[in-house]
Structures are given as C-alpha cells and as structure tokens.
Tab-separated table of C-alpha atoms in Angstrom:
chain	number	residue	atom	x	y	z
A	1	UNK	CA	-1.443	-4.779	-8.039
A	2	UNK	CA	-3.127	-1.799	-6.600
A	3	UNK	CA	-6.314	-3.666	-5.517
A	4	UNK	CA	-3.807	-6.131	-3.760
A	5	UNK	CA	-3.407	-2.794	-1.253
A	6	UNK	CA	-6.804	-2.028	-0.843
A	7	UNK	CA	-8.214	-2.647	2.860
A	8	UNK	CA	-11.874	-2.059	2.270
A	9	UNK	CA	-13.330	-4.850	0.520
A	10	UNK	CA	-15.781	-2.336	-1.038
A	11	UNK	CA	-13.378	-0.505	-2.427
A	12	UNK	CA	-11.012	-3.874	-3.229
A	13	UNK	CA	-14.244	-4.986	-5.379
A	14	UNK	CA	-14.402	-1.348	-6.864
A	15	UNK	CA	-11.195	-1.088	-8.495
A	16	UNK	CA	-11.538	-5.057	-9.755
A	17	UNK	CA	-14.958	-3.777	-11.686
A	18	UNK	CA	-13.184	-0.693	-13.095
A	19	UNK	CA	-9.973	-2.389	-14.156
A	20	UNK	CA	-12.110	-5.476	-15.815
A	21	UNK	CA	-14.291	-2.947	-17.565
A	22	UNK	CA	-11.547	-1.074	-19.034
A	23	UNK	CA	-10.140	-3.649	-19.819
A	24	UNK	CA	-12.990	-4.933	-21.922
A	25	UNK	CA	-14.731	-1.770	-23.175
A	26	UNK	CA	-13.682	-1.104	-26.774
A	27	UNK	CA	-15.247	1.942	-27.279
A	28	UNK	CA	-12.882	3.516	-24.821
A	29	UNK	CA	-15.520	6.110	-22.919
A	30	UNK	CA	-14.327	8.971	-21.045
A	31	UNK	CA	-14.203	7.550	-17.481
A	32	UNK	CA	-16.492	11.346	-16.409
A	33	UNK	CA	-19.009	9.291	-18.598
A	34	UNK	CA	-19.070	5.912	-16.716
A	35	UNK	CA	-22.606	5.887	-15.077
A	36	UNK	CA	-23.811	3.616	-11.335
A	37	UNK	CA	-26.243	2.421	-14.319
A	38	UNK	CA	-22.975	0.424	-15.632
A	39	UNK	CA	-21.092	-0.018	-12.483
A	40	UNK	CA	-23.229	0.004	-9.277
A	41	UNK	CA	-20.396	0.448	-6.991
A	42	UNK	CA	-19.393	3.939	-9.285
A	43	UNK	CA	-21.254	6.460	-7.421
A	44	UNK	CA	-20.564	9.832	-7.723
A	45	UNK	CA	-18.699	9.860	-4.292
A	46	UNK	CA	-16.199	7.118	-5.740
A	47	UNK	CA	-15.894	9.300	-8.957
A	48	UNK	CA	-14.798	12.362	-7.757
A	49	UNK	CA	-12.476	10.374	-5.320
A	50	UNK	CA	-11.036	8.782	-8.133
A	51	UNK	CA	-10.641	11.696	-10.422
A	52	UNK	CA	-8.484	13.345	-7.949
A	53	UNK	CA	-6.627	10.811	-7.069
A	54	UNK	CA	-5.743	10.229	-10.545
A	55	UNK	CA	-5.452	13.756	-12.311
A	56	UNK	CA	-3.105	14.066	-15.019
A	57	UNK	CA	-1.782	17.816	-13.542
A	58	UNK	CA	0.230	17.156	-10.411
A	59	UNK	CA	-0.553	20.557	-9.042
A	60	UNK	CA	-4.024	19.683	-9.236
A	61	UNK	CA	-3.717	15.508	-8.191
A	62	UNK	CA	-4.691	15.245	-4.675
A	63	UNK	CA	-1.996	14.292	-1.996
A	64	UNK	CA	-1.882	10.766	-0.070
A	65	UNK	CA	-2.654	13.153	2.815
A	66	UNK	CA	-5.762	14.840	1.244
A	67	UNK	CA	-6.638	11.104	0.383
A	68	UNK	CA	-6.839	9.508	3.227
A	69	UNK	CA	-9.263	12.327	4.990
A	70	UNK	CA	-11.347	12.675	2.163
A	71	UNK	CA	-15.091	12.374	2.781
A	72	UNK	CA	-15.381	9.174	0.974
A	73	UNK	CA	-13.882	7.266	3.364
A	74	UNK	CA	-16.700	8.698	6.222
C-alpha cells in the first residue's frame, strides 16, 4: 500500500525490493545489516532515510516535514 504512494519510481522500486526481501528472508537480519551487495538500490543514503523515517521512539522518528527536505531527495 505504501509503494502505491510513492512518486519516484526509484524509490517505488525500492520499497517493492525491501518488502519482497523481508518477506522472504528467514533468517530475519537486522535491517542496519542489509548491505547494496544484497539490494543495489539500498545505499547508505536510502538507509539512513529509512531508519528515520521508521524509528521505533517517536521523539526520535523524523517528521513528514523533516522528510520531505531531507537530502535524499536532492
């Protein structure tokens, strides 16, 4: 549903890899682990994105705001 949202086709493709592979992987690997190695489109830029978007602490969880300018998207 959240890839259906998505506007960059990059980034559309991105989340489809991640969601397929965690959906697959068995051994259940600490998503800091993941490595470009075993998802190309997983660099560290997209990492770090993704770990704040999706921190557990909502103090620390970046806002839609902070999101949105984030150097990712540059």
């Amino acid at each position: 549903a959240l890839v259906k949202h998505v506007n960059d086709e990059e980034a559309g493709a991105l989340f489809k890899g991640l969601w397929q592979a965690i959906a697959e992987d068995e051994s259940n690997e600490a998503f800091e682990q993941w490595s470009e190695e075993m998802f190309p489109n997983l660099d560290n830029e997209a990492k770090r994105l993704i770990l704040r978007m999706t921190n557990l602490d909502p103090a620390k969880r970046a806002l839609m705001s902070d999101i949105i300018m984030d150097r990712y998207w540059n």
